[in-house]
Short mmCIF file of C-alpha atoms in Angstrom, two decimals:
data_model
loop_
_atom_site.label_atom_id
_atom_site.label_comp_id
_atom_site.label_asym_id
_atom_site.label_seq_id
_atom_site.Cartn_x
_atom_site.Cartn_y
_atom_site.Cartn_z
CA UNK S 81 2.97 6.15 -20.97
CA UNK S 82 5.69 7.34 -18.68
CA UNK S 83 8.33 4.78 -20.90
CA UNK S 84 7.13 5.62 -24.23
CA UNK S 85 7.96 9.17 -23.64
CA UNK S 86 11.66 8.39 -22.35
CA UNK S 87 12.10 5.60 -24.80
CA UNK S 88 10.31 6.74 -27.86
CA UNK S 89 12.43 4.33 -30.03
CA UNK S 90 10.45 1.26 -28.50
CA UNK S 91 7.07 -0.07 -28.92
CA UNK S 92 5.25 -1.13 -25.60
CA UNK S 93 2.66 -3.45 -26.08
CA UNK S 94 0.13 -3.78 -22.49
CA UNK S 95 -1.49 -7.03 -21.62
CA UNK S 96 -4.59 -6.73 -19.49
CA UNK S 97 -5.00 -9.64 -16.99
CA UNK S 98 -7.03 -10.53 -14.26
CA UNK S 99 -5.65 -11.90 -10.57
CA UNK S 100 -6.96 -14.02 -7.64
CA UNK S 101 -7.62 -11.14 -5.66
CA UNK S 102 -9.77 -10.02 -8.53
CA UNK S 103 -11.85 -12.85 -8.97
CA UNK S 104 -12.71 -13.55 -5.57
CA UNK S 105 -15.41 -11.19 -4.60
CA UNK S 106 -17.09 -12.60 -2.18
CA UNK S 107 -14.61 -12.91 0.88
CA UNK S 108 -13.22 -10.15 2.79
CA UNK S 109 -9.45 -9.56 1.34
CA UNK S 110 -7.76 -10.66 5.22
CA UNK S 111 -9.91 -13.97 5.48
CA UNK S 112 -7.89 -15.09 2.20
CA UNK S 113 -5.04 -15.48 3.56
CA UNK S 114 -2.91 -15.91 0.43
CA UNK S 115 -0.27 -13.52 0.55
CA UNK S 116 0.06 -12.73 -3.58
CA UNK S 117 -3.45 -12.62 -3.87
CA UNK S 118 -2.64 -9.99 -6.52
CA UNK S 119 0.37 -10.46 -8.18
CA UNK S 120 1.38 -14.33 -8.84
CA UNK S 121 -0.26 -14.43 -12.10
CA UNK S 122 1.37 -11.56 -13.26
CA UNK S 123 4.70 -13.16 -12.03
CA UNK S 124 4.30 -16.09 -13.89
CA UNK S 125 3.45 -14.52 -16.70
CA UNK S 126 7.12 -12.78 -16.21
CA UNK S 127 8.69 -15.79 -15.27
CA UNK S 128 7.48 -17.55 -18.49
CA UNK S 129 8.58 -14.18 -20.72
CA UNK S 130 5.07 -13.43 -21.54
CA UNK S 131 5.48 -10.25 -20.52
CA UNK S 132 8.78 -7.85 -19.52
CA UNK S 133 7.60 -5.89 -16.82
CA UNK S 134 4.38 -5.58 -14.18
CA UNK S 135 2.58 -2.62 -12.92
CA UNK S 136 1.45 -3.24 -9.49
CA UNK S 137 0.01 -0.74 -6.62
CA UNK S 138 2.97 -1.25 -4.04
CA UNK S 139 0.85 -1.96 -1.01
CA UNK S 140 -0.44 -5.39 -3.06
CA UNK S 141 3.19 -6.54 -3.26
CA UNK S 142 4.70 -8.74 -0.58
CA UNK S 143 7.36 -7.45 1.40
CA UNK S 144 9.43 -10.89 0.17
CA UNK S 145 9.53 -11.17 -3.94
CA UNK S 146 9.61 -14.77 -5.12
CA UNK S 147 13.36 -15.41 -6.32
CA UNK S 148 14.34 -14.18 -9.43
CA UNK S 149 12.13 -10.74 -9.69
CA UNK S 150 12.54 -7.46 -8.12
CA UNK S 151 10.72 -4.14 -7.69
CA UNK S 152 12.45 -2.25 -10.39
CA UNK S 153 11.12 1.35 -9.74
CA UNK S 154 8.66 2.60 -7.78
CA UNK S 155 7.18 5.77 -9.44
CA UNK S 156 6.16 9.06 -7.47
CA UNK S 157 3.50 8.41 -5.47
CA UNK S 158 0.00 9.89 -5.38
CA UNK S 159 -1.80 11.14 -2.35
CA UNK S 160 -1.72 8.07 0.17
CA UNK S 161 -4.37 9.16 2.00
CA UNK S 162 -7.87 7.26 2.33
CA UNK S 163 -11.05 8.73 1.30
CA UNK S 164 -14.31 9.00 2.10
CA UNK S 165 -16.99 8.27 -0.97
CA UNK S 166 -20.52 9.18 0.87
CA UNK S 167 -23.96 8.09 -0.34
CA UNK S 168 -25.37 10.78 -2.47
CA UNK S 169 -28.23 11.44 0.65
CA UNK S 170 -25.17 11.89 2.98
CA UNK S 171 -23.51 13.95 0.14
CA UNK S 172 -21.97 17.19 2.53
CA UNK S 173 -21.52 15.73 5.45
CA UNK S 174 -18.47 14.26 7.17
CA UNK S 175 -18.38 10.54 9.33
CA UNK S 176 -18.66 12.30 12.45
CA UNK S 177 -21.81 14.36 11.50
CA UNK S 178 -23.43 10.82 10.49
CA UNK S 179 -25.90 9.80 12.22
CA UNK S 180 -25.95 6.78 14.71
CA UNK S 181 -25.12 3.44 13.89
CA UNK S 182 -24.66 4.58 9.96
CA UNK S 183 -22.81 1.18 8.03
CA UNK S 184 -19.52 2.50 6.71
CA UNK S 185 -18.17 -0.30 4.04
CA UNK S 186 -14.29 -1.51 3.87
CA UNK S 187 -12.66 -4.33 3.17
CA UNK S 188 -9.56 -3.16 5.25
CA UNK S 189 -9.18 -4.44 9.17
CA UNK S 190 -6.74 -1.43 9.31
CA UNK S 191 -9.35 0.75 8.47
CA UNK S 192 -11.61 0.02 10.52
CA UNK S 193 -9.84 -0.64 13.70
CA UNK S 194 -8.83 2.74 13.18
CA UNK S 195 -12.05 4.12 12.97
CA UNK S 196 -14.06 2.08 14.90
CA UNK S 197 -12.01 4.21 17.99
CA UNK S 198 -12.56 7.10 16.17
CA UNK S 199 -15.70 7.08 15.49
CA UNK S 200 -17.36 4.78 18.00
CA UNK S 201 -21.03 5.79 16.88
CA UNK S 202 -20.51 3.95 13.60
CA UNK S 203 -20.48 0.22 11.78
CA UNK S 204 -18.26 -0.85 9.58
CA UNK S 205 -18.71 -3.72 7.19
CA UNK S 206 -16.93 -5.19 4.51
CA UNK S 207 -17.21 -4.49 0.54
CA UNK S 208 -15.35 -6.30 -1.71
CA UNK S 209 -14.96 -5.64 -5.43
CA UNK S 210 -13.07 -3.46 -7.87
CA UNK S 211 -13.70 0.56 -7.20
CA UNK S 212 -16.95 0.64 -10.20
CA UNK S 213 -18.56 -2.42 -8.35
CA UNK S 214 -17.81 -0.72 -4.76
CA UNK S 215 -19.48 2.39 -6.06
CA UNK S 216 -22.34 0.84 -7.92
CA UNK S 217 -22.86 -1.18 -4.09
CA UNK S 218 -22.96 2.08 -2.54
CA UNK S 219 -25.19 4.56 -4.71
CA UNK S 220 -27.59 1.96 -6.11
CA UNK S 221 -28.51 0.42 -2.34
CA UNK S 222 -29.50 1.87 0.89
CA UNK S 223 -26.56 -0.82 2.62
CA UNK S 224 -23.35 1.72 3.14
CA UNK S 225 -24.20 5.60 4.47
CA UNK S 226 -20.26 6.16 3.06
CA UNK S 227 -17.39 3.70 2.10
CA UNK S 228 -13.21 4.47 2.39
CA UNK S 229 -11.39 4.00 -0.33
CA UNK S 230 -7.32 4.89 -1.05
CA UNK S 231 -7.79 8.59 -2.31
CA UNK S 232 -4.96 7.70 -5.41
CA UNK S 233 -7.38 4.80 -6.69
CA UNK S 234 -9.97 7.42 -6.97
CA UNK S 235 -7.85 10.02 -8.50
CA UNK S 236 -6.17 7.68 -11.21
CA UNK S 237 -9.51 6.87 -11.94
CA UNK S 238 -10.78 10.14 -12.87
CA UNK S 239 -13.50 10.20 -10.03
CA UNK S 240 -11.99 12.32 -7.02
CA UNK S 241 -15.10 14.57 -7.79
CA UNK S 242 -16.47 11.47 -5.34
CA UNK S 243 -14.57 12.17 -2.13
CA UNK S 244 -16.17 13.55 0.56
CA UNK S 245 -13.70 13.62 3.35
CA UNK S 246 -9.85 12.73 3.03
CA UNK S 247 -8.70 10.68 6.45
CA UNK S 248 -5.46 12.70 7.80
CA UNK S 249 -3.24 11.11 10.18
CA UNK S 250 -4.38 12.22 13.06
CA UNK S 251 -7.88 9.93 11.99
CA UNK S 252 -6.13 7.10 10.24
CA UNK S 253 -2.43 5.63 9.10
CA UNK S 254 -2.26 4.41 5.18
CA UNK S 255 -1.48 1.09 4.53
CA UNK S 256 2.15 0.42 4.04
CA UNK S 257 3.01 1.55 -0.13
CA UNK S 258 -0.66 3.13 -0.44
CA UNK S 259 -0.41 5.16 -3.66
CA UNK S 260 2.35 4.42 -4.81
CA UNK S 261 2.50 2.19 -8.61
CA UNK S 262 5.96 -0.50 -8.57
CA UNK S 263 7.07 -1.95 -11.61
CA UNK S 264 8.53 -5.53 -10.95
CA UNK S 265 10.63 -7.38 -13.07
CA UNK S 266 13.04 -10.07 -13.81
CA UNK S 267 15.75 -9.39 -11.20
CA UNK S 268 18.64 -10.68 -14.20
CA UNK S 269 17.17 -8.86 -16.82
CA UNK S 270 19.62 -5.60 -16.66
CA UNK S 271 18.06 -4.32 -19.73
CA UNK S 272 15.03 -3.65 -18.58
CA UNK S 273 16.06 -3.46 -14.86
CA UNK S 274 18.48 -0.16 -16.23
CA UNK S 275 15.17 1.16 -18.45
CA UNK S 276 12.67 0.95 -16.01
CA UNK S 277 15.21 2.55 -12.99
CA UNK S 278 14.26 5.59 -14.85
CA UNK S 279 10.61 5.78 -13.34
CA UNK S 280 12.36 5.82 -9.55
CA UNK S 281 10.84 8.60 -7.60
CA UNK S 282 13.87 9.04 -5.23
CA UNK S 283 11.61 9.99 -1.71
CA UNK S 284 9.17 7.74 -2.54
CA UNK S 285 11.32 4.72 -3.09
CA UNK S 286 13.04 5.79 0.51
CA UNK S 287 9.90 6.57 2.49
CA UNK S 288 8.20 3.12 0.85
CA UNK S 289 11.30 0.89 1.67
CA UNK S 290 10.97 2.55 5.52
CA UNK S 291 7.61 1.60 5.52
CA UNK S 292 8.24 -2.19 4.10
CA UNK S 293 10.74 -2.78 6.28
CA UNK S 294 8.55 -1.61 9.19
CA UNK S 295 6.22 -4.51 7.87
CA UNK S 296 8.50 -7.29 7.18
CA UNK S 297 9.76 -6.77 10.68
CA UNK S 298 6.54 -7.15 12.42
CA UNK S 299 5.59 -9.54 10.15
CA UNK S 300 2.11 -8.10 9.17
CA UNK S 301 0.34 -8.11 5.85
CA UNK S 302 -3.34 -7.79 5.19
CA UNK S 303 -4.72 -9.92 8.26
CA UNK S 304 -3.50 -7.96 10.90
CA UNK S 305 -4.23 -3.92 11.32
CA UNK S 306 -0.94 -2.42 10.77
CA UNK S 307 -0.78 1.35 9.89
CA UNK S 308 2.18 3.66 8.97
CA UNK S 309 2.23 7.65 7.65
CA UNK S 310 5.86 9.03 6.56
CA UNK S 311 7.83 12.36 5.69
CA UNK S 312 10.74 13.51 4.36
CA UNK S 313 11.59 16.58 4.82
CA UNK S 314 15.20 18.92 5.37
CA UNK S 315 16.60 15.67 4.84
CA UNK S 316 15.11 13.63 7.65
CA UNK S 317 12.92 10.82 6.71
CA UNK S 318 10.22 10.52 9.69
CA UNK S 319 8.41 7.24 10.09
CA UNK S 320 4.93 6.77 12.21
CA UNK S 321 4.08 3.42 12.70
CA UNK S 322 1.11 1.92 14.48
CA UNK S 323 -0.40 -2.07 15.18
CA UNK S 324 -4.43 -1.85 16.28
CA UNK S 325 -6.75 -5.14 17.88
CA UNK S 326 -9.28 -5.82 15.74
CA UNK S 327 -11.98 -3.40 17.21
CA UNK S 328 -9.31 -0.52 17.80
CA UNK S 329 -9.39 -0.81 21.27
CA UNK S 330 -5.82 -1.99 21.55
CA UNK S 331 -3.02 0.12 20.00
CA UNK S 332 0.31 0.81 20.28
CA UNK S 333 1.97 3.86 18.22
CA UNK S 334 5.29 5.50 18.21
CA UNK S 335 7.56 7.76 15.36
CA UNK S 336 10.91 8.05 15.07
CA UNK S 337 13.20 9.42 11.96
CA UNK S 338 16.81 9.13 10.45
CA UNK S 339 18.87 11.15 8.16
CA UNK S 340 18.79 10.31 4.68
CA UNK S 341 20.95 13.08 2.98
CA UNK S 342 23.90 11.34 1.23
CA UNK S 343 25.64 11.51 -1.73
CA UNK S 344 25.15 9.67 -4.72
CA UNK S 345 28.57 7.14 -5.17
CA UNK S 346 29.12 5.25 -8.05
CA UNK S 347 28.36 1.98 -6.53
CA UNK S 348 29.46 -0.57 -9.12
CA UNK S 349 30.72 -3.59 -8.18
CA UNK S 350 29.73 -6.84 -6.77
CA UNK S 351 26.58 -5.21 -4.78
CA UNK S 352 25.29 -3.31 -7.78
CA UNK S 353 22.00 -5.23 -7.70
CA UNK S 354 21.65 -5.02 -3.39
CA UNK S 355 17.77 -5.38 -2.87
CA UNK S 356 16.02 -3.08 -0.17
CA UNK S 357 12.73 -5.31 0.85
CA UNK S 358 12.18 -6.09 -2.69
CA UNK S 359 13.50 -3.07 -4.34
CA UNK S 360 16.12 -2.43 -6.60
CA UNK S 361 17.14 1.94 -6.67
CA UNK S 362 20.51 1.81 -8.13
CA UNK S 363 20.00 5.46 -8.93
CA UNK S 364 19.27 6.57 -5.07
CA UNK S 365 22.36 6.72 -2.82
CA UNK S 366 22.61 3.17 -1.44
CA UNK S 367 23.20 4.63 2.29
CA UNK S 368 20.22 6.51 2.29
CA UNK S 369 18.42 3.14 1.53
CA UNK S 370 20.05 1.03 4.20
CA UNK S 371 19.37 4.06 6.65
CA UNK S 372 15.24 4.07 5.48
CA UNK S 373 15.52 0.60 6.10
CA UNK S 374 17.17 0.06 9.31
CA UNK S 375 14.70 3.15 10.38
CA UNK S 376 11.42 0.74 9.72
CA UNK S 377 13.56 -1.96 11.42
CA UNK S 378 14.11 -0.38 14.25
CA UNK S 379 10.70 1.47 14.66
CA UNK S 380 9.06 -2.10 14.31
CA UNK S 381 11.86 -3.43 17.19
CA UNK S 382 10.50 -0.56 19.27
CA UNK S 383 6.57 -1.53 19.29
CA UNK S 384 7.48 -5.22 19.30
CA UNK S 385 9.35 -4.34 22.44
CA UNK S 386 6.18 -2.31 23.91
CA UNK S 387 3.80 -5.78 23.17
CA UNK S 388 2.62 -5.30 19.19
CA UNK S 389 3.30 -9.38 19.19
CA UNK S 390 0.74 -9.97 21.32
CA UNK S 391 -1.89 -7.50 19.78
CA UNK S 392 -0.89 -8.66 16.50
CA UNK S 393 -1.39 -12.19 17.10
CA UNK S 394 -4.44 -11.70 18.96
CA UNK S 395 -5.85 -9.64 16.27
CA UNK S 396 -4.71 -13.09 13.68
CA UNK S 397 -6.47 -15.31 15.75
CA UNK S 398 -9.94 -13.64 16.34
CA UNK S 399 -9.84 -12.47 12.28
CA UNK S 400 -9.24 -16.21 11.64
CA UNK S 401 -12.09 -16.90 13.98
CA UNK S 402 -14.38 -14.54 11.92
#
């Protein structure tokens, strides 16, 4: 929609297609283990020309691209909080008002290790499917008292009339990208790399490349609990990131922030196409990017440093064990 308004010219046909992570319903997203559960179909499909560009949610993509594509904007993101969607008995009430032992479903260990220390009176237990099926699980059974879903899921959706509670920071992290939609493409294809550029949300595509760099440092992904919250403000990108054991118990958190205020050079030239984990901004200062990246670097460096290997791999092992 956002294309055919700038580019009224074209015509933009959209190709629905289904994934792996789509079609496997029955196992909880970290036991998987595949790391483009959601995305290598639509990459071949770019690969073989089928299609010109791919709308993914950013925290699906891989903080490595295959060669040969690249995130080619990364549109202003939508509330990254999670959500609480309670079962219409519970419906006014909040997790900590409900009552002992109530089964809270999610399919995400960061989630849950989160809240498990949170909220220490509850279960949690996994629920797989798209966000009608998770829904349907929850109002049609008496299984879940409440599940968490990402709040922007919800919202694009047209059912944030559904959320209960939304999770702040102080009660748990997002995911790493949560909320915010990336359009990959053909890393060679300038056409469409220079048409789709025009989607870039500037703070987004700083705070998410912080964030993806605090990832690919610490090498996490969706079988380890590994939580981040970010802000840019006067300026100053700040960057909270957090590793959790399984059950919570474990956790090791710290923040820490950069300047990203620089101006914008014309930056032709033999790095015009530099890639910032996976994304290509040639419209936000390059600087600023290296500085939001070096920032998630460095913040990862600094819980490694404190012991987030050990937690991490500990937290591998025992969900492999599962």
């Amino acid at each position: 929609m956002m294309l055919r308004e700038l580019y009224p010219d074209f015509h933009f046909e959209t190709v629905a297609m289904s994934t792996t992570g789509d079609k496997i319903l029955d196992t909880a997203l970290s036991k998987i283990g595949e790391k483009s559960l959601f995305t290598k179909e639509l990459e071949s499909a770019l690969e073989r020309n089928e299609v010109d560009l791919v709308v993914h949610s950013l925290k699906d993509l891989p903080t490595s691209l295959p060669p040969g594509f690249t995130i080619g904007a990364v549109c202003k993101r939508e509330n990254p909080l999670d959500a609480v969607v309670f079962h219409p008995k519970n419906c006014g009430k909040t997790l900590s008002l409900l009552p002992e032992k109530s089964v809270i479903g999610t399919s995400s260990l960061r989630r849950a290790a989160q809240l498990k220390k949170k909220f220490p009176h509850l279960e949690f237990r996994d629920i797989r499917g798209n966000l009608n099926t998770r829904l349907k699980k929850l109002d049609e059974k008496e299984d879940f008292s409440a599940i968490i879903l990402a709040a922007a899921g919800l919202k694009r959706m047209g059912w944030e009339n559904r959320i209960g509670q939304l999770l702040g920071p102080e009660d748990c992290l997002y995911a790493v990208g949560q909320g915010a939609l990336a359009v990959e493409v053909r890393a060679k294809d300038q056409e469409i790399l220079n048409m789709v550029s025009a989607l870039h949300d500037a703070d987004t595509v700083l705070c998410c490349i912080a964030e993806r760099a605090f990832m690919k440092r610490l090498e996490g992904g969706c079988s380890v609990p590994v939580a981040v919250n970010t802000l840019l403000k006067d300026g100053q990108l700040y960057l909270t990131g957090a590793v959790y054991s399984l059950d919570g118990s474990d956790s090791l958190k710290e923040t820490m922030q950069t300047g990203v205020s620089y101006p914008h050079q014309n930056e032709d030239g033999p790095n015009d196409d530099v890639q910032h984990v996976g994304i290509t901004a040639k419209n936000v200062p390059g600087q600023a990017q290296e500085a939001a990246e070096n920032l998630g670097v460095e913040l990862a460096s600094l819980l490694l440093s404190k012991g987030a290997k050990h937690i991490l791999s500990v937290a591998r092992q025992l969900n492999d064990a599962r």
